[in-house]
mmCIF file of C-alpha atoms and ligand atoms in Angstrom:
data_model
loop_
_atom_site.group_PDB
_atom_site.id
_atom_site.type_symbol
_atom_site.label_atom_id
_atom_site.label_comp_id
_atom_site.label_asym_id
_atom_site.label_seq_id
_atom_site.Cartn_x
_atom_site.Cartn_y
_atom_site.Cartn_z
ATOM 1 C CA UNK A 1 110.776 119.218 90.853
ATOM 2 C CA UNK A 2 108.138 120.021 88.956
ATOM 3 C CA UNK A 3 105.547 123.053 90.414
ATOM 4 C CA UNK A 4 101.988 121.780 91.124
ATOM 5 C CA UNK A 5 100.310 124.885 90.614
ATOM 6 C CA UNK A 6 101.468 125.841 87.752
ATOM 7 C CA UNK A 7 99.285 128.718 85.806
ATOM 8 C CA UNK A 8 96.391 128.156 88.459
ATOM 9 C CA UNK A 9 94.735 131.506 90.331
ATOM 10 C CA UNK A 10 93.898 130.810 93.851
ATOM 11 C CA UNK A 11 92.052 133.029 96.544
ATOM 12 C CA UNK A 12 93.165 132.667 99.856
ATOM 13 C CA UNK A 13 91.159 134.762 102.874
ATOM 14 C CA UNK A 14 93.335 135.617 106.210
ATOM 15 C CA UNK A 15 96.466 136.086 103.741
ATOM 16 C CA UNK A 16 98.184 138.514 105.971
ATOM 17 C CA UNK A 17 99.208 135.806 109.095
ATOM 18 C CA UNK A 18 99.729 132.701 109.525
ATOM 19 C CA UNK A 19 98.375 129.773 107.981
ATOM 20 C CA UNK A 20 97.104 131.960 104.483
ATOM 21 C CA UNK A 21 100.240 133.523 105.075
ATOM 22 C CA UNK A 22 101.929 130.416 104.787
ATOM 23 C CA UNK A 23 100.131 129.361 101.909
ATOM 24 C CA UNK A 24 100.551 131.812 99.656
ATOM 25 C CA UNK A 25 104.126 131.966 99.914
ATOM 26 C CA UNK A 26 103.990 128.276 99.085
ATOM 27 C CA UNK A 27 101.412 128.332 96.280
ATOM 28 C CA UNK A 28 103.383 130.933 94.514
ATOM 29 C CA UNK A 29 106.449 129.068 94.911
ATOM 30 C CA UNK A 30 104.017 126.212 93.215
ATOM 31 C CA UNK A 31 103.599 128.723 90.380
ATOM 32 C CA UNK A 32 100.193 129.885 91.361
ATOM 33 C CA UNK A 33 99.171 133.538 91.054
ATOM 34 C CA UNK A 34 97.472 134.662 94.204
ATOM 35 C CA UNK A 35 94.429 136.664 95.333
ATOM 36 C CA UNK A 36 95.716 137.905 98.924
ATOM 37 C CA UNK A 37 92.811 139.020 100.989
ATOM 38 C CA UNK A 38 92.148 140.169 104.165
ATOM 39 C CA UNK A 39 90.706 142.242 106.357
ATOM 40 C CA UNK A 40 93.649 143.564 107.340
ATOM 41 C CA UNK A 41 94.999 145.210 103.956
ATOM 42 C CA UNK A 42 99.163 145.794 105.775
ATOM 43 C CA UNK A 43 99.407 142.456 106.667
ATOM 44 C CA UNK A 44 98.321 141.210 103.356
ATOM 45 C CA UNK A 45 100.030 143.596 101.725
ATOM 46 C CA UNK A 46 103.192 142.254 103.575
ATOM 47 C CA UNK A 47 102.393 138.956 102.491
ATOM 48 C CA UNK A 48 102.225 140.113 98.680
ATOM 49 C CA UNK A 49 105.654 141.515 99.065
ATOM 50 C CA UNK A 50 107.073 138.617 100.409
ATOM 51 C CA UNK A 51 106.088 136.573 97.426
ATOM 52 C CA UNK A 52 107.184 139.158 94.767
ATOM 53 C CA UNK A 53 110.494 138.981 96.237
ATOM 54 C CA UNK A 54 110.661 135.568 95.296
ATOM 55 C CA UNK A 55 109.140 136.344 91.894
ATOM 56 C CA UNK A 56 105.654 135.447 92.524
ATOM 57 C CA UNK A 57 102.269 137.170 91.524
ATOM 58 C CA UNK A 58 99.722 138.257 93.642
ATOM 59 C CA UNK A 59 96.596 140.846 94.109
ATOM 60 C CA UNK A 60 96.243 142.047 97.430
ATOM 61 C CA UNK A 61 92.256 142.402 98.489
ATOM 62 C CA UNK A 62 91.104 144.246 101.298
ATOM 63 C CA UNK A 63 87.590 142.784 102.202
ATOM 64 C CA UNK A 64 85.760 141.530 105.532
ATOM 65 C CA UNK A 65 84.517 138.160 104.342
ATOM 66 C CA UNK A 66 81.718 138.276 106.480
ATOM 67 C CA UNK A 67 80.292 141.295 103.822
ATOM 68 C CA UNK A 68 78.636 139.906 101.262
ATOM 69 C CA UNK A 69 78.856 142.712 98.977
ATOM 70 C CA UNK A 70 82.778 142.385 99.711
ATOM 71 C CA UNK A 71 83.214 139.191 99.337
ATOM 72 C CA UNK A 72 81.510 139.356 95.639
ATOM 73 C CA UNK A 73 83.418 142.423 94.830
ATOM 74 C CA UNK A 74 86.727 140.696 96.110
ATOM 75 C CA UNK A 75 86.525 137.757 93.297
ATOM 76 C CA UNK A 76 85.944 140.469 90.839
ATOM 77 C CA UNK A 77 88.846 141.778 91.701
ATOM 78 C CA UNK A 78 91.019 138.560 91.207
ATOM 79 C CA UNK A 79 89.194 137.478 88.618
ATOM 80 C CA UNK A 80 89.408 141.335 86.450
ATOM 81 C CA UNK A 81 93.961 140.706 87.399
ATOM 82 C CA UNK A 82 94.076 137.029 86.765
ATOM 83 C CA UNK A 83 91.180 135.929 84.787
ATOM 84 C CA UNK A 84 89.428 133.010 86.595
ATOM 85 C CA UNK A 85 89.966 131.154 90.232
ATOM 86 C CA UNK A 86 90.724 127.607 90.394
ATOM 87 C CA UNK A 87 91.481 127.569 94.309
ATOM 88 C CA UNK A 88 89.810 129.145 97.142
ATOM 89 C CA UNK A 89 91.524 128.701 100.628
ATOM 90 C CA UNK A 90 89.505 130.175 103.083
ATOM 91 C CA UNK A 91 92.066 130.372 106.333
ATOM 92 C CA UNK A 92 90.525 133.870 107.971
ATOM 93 C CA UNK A 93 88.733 133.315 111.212
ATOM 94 C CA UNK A 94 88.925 134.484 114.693
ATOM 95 C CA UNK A 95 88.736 132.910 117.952
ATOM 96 C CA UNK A 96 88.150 133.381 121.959
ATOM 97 C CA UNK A 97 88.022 132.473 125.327
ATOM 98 C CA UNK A 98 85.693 132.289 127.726
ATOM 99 C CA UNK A 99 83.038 130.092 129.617
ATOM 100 C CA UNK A 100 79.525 130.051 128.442
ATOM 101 C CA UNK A 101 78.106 131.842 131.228
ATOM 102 C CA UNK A 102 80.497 134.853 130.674
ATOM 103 C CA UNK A 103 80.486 135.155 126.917
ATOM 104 C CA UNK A 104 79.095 137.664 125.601
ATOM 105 C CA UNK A 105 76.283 137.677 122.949
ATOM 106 C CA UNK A 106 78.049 139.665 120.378
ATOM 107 C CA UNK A 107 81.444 137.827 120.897
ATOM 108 C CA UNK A 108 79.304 134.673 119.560
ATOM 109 C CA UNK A 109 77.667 136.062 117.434
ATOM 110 C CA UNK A 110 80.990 138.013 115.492
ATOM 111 C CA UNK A 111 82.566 134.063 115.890
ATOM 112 C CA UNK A 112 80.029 133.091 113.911
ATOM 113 C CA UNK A 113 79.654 135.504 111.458
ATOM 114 C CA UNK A 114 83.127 135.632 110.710
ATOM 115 C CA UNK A 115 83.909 131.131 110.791
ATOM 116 C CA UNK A 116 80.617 130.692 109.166
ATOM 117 C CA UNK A 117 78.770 133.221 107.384
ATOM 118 C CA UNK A 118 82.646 134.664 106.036
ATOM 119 C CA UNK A 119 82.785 130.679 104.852
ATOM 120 C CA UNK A 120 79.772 130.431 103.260
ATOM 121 C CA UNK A 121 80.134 133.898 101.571
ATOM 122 C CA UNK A 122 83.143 133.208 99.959
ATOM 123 C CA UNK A 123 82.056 129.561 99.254
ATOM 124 C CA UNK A 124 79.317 131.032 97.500
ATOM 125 C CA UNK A 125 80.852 133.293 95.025
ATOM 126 C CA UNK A 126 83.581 131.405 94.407
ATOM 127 C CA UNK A 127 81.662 128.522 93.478
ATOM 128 C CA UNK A 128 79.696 130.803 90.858
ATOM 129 C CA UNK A 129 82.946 131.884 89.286
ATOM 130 C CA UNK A 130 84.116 128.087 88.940
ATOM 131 C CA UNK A 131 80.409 127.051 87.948
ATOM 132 C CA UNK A 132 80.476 129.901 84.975
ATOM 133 C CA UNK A 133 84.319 128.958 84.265
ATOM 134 C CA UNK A 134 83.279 125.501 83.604
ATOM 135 C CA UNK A 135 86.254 123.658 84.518
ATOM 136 C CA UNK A 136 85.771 122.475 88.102
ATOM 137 C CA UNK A 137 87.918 123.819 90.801
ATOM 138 C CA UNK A 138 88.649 123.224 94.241
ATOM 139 C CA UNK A 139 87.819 124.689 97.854
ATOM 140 C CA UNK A 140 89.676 124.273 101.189
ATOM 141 C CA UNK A 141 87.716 125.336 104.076
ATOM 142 C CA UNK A 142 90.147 125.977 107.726
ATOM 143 C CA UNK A 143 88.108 124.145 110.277
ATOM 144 C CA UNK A 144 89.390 122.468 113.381
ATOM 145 C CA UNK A 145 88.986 119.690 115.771
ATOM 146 C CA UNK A 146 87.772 121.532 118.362
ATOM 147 C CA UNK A 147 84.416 121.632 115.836
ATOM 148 C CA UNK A 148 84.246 117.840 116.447
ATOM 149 C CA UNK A 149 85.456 117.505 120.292
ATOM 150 C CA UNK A 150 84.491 120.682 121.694
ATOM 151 C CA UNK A 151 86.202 122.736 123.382
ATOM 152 C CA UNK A 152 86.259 123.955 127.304
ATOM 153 C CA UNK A 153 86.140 127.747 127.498
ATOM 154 C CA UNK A 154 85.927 127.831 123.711
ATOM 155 C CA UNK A 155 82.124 127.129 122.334
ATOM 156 C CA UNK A 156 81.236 130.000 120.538
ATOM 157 C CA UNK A 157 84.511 128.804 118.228
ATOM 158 C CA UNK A 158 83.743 125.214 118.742
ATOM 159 C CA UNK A 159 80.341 125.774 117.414
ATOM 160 C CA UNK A 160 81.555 127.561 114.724
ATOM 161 C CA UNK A 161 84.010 125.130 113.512
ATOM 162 C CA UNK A 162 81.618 122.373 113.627
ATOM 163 C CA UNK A 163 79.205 124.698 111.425
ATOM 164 C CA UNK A 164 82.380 125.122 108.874
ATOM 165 C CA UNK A 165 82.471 121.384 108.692
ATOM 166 C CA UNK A 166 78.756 120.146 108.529
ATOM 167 C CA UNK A 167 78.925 123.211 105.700
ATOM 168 C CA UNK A 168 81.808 121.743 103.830
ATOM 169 C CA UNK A 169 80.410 117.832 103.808
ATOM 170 C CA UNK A 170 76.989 119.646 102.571
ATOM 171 C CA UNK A 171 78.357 121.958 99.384
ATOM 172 C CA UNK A 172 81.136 119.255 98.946
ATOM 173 C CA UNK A 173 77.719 117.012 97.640
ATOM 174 C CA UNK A 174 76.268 119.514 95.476
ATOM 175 C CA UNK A 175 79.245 120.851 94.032
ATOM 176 C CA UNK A 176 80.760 117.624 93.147
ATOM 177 C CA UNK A 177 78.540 117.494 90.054
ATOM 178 C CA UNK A 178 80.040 120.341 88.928
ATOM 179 C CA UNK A 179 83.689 119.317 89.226
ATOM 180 C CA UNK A 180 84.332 121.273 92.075
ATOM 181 C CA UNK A 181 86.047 119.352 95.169
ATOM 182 C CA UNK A 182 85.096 121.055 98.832
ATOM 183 C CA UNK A 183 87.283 119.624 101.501
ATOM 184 C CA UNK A 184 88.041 120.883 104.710
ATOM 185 C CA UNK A 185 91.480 120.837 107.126
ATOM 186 C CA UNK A 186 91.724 120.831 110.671
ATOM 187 C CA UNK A 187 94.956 121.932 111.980
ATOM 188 C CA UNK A 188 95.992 121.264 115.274
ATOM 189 C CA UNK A 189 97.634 123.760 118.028
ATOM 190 C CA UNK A 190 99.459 126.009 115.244
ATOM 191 C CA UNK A 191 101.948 128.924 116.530
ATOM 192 C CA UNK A 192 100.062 132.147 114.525
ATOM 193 C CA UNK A 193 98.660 135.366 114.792
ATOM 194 C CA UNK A 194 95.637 133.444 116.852
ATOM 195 C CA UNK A 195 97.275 132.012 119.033
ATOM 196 C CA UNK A 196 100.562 133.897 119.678
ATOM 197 C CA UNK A 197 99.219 137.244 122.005
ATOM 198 C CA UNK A 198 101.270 138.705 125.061
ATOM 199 C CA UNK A 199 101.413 136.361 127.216
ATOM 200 C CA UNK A 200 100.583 133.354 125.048
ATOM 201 C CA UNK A 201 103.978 131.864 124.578
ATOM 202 C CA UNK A 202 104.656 128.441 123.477
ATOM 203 C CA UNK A 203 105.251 127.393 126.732
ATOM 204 C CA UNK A 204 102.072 128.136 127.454
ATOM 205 C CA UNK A 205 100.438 127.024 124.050
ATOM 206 C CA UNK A 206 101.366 123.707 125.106
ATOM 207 C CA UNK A 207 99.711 123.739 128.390
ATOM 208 C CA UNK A 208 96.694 124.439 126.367
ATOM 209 C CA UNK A 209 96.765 121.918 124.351
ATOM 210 C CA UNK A 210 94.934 119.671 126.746
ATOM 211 C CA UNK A 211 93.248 116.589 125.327
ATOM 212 C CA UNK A 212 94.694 118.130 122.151
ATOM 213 C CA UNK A 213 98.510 117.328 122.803
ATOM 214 C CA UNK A 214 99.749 115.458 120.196
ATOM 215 C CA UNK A 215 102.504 112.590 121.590
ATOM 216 C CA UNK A 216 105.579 114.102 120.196
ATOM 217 C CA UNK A 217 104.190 117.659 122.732
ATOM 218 C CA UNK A 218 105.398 119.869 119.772
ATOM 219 C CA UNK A 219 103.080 123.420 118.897
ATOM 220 C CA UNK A 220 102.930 123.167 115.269
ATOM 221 C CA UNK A 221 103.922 125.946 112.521
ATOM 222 C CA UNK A 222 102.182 126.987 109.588
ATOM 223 C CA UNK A 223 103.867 125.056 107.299
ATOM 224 C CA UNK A 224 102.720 122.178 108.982
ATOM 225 C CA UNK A 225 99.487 122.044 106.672
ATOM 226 C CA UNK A 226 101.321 123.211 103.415
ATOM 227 C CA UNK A 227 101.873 119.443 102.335
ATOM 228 C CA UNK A 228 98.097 118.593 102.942
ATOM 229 C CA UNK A 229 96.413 121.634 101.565
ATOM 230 C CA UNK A 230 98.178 120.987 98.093
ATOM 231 C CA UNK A 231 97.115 117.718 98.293
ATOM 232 C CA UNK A 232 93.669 118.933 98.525
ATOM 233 C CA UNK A 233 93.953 121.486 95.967
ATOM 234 C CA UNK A 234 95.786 119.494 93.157
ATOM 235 C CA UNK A 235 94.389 116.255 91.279
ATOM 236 C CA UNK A 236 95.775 113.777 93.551
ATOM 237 C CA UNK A 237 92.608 114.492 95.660
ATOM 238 C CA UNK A 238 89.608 114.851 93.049
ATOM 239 C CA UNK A 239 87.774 111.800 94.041
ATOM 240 C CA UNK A 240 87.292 113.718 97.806
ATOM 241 C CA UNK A 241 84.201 115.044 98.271
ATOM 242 C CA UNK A 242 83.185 116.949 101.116
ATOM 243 C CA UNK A 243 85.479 115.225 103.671
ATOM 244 C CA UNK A 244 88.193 116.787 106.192
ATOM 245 C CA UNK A 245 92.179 115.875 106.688
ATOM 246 C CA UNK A 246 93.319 116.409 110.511
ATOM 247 C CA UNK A 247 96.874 117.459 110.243
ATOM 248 C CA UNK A 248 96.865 117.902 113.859
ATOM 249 C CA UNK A 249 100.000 116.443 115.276
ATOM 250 C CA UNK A 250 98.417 113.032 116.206
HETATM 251 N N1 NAD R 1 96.376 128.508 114.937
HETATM 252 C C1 NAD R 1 95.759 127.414 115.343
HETATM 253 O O1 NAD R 1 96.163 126.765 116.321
HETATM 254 C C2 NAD R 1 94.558 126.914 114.580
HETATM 255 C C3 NAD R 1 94.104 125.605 114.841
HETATM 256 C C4 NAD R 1 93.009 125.117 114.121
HETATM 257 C C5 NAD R 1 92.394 125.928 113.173
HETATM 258 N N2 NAD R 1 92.848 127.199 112.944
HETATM 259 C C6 NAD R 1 92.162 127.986 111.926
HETATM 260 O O2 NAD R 1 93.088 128.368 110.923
HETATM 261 C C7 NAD R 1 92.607 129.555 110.253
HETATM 262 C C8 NAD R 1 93.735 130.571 110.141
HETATM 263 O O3 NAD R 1 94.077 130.980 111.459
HETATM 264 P P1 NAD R 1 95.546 131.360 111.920
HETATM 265 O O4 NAD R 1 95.888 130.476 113.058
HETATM 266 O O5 NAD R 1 96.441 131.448 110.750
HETATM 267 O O6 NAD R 1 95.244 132.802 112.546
HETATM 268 P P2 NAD R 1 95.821 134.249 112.249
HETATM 269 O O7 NAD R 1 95.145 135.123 113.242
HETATM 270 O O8 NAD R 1 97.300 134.198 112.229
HETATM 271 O O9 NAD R 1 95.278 134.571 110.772
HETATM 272 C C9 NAD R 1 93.922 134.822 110.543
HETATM 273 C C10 NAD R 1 93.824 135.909 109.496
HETATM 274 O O10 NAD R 1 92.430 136.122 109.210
HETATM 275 C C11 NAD R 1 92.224 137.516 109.086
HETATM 276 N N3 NAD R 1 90.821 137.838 109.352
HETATM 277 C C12 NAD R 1 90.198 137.849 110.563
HETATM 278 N N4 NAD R 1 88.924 138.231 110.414
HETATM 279 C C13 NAD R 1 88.736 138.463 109.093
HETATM 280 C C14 NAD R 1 87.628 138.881 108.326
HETATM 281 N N5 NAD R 1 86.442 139.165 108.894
HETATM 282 N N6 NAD R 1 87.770 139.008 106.995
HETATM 283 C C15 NAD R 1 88.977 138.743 106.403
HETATM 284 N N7 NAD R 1 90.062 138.362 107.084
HETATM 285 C C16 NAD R 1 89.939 138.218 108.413
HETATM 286 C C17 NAD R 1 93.165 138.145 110.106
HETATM 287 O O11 NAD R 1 93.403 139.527 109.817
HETATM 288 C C18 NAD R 1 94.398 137.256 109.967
HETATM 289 O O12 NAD R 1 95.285 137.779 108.992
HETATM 290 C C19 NAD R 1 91.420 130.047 111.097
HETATM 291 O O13 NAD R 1 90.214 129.662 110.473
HETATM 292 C C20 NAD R 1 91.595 129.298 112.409
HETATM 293 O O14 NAD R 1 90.354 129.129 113.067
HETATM 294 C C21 NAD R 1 93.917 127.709 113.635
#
């Protein structure tokens, strides 16, 4: 078969775990050279390993993407190894749990900041790379259902997640005259660094699912959103503007 991603650069944030995890491995096997980041340089750096054993290229990034500064200096980084960025997958995010009259202000707050301001920042300067690059590009933002149904316990990351997808139907208008397609995925009840703690197994996972549960009852994996992302990412998608897949199970 031939690879899809052939000579492409793409960024992916939350590279060390799960779903970025996932997708780098897969881009690279897709011939893509990848810009690992994450705030969590082992991980990522575990993640750039794994792909060079299979012969793959990467740069692993260190950055918080909800510092501007970082972000910006980030895509230098990729862009002084590889060139240019033609993808940006923006998986990192964090989550929590807890009713709205317990939460605390500066667990919102850091939701936020990291699901919406970390989108937005590296939105932002990767879209000004692509813009001066001239040929188009395209952007896959990790949102989630729970940003259009809500969620119980949850609304600090609910909120957040609807922000990440009122942000992504926005910038997908005013980027589409520049050739850049900004789409967003929401995953269903994935088994990942998120959602896997002590405790959390995915016996439990499932019990969570609630008004989530998908008929067939099964927790996803990361690879579950491989297929759908490349869609996104490759030409088969470039008249999508600003719209969402759910690959959610159901
Ligand atoms: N797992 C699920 O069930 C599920 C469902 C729907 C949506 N999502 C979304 O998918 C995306 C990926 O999540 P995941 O399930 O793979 O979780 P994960 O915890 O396995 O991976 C998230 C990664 O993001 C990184 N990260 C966290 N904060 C960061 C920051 N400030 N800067 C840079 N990196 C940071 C973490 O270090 C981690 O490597 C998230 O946006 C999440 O909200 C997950």
């Amino acid at each position: 078969m031939v690879a899809q991603l052939t000579g492409k650069v793409a960024m992916i944030t939350g590279a060390g775990s799960g779903f970025g995890r996932a997708l780098s491995l897969a881009f690279a096997r897709e011939g893509a050279s990848i810009g690992a980041c994450d705030i969590n340089l082992a991980t990522a750096q575990e993640t750039v390993s794994m792909l060079e054993s299979e012969g793959g290229q990467a740069t692993v990034v260190e950055v918080d993407v909800s510092v501007a500064d970082q972000v910006d200096a980030a895509v230098t980084k990729i862009v002084a190894a590889h060139e240019r960025i033609d993808i940006l997958v923006n998986c990192a995010g964090i989550n929590g749990r807890s009713s709205v009259v317990d939460m605390e202000e500066h667990d919102f707050r850091r939701i936020v900041e990291v699901n919406v301001v970390g989108t937005f920042l590296t939105n932002r300067a990767v879209a000004r790379q692509m813009i001066a690059q001239g040929t188009g590009g395209k952007i896959v933002n990790f949102a989630s259902g729970r940003g259009l149904s809500g969620s119980e316990n949850n609304s600090h990351y609910a909120a957040s997640k609807g922000g990440v997808l009122a942000f992504t139907y926005s910038i997908g208008m005013e980027l589409s005259r520049h050739g850049i397609n900004v789409n967003a995925i929401n995953p269903g009840q994935t088994d990942t660094g998120m959602t896997r703690r002590p405790g959390n197994d995915i016996q439990r996972l499932e019990s969570l699912m609630g008004p989530d549960v998908p008929p067939h009852r099964r927790v996803g994996v990361p690879e579950d959103v491989v297929g759908p992302v490349l869609f996104l990412v490759t030409d088969a998608s470039s008249h999508m503007y600003g719209k969402y897949l759910s690959a959610r199970g159901g």
